Amino acid sequence: VQLQAFGGGLAQAGGSLSVSCEASRSIISIDDMGWYRQAPGEERELVATISNGGFTNTADSVKGRFFITRDSAKNSVHLQMNNLRPEDTAVYYCYAGNVLFYNYDNAPVAARAAWGQGTLVTVSS
């Protein structure tokens, strides 16, 4: 399974950016989708996830500023980031949890997790 991320870039503090991610068309089902981030010298941390039922889990550091939505029909997830802060600077990774997909032999395969390639978000002060 492949996750293709879009968006990110450079913003000033207080500004807004968004990142989106779409899973490949071989998907059968995905339980959770979302975003993690990793700042230089730091460990990867949760930003927000959303279940296939629409339940969200958002890090305290971004609550009220970042909003996650999902289009299950398109196997895509979108993160709107408002009121950005310099500490939001990181590489943002798309995540899909408990993925069921077809492999190249058209057989169903289960994966506990899949990750996108990462997209850089830089917030200047």
XYZ file of C-alpha atoms in Angstrom:
125
model
C 0.000 0.000 0.000
C 1.251 3.487 -0.810
C 0.357 6.764 0.869
C 0.906 9.899 -1.195
C 1.139 13.140 0.761
C 0.487 16.635 -0.569
C 0.779 20.128 0.812
C 2.868 21.520 3.621
C 5.471 24.172 2.907
C 6.381 27.429 4.587
C 4.197 29.723 6.662
C 4.643 32.517 9.124
C 3.588 32.155 12.724
C -0.142 32.645 12.967
C -0.666 31.480 9.417
C -2.294 28.368 7.991
C -1.259 25.387 5.927
C -2.804 22.072 5.080
C -1.554 18.598 4.267
C -3.458 15.831 2.543
C -2.778 12.186 1.960
C -4.339 9.598 -0.284
C -3.888 5.847 -0.201
C -3.379 3.769 -3.318
C -6.377 2.371 -5.179
C -5.708 -1.201 -4.085
C -7.217 -0.483 -0.689
C -10.029 -2.643 0.681
C -10.356 -0.965 4.068
C -8.467 1.248 6.530
C -9.314 1.558 10.204
C -7.444 4.709 11.185
C -5.801 7.458 9.160
C -3.918 10.429 10.401
C -0.723 12.370 10.831
C 2.394 12.137 12.920
C 5.281 14.566 12.899
C 8.961 14.543 13.656
C 10.972 17.636 14.431
C 14.779 17.668 14.113
C 16.340 15.776 16.974
C 12.962 14.683 18.299
C 10.972 11.478 18.207
C 7.982 11.025 15.957
C 4.807 12.106 17.724
C 1.083 11.896 17.127
C -0.605 14.935 15.645
C -4.096 13.618 14.950
C -5.867 10.490 13.785
C -9.391 9.751 12.668
C -11.132 6.384 12.626
C -13.321 5.062 9.851
C -16.226 5.946 12.142
C -15.097 9.554 12.364
C -13.695 9.489 15.879
C -10.690 11.768 16.240
C -7.670 11.737 18.507
C -5.748 15.008 18.570
C -2.579 15.923 20.413
C -3.059 18.495 23.158
C -0.415 20.703 21.568
C -2.532 21.238 18.454
C -6.075 21.034 19.797
C -8.181 23.956 18.666
C -5.684 24.795 15.921
C -5.415 21.646 13.783
C -8.430 19.867 12.354
C -8.457 16.446 10.722
C -11.030 15.176 8.258
C -11.320 12.048 6.186
C -12.906 10.943 2.941
C -13.248 7.186 3.318
C -14.529 6.767 -0.235
C -11.257 8.214 -1.516
C -9.093 6.710 1.241
C -7.797 10.173 1.954
C -7.168 12.287 5.029
C -6.760 16.046 5.340
C -5.169 18.088 8.107
C -5.963 21.794 8.296
C -3.382 23.625 10.384
C -4.299 27.080 11.675
C -2.580 29.547 13.949
C 0.722 27.856 13.262
C 3.606 28.202 15.682
C 7.347 27.794 15.107
C 7.234 24.648 17.247
C 4.941 23.074 14.646
C 7.924 22.904 12.309
C 8.498 19.248 11.458
C 8.237 16.596 8.822
C 4.637 15.425 8.791
C 3.996 11.764 8.035
C 0.725 10.349 6.826
C -0.356 7.207 8.656
C -2.836 4.439 7.969
C -3.590 1.809 10.602
C -4.956 -1.713 10.104
C -4.971 -1.645 6.331
C -6.483 -4.349 4.159
C -5.427 -4.163 0.510
C -4.898 -6.207 -2.640
C -1.348 -7.120 -3.570
C 0.042 -7.499 -7.088
C -1.416 -11.021 -7.266
C -4.816 -9.575 -6.395
C -4.805 -11.364 -3.043
C -5.977 -9.541 0.103
C -3.169 -8.595 2.482
C -3.352 -7.044 5.946
C -0.856 -4.514 7.254
C -0.811 -3.164 10.781
C 0.481 0.221 9.634
C 1.538 2.128 6.537
C 3.414 5.423 6.292
C 3.720 8.144 3.699
C 7.019 9.660 2.615
C 6.744 12.756 4.806
C 6.160 16.363 3.895
C 7.965 19.308 5.468
C 6.108 22.049 7.316
C 8.187 25.065 8.306
C 6.818 27.881 10.436
C 8.856 31.042 10.772
C 8.565 33.379 13.731
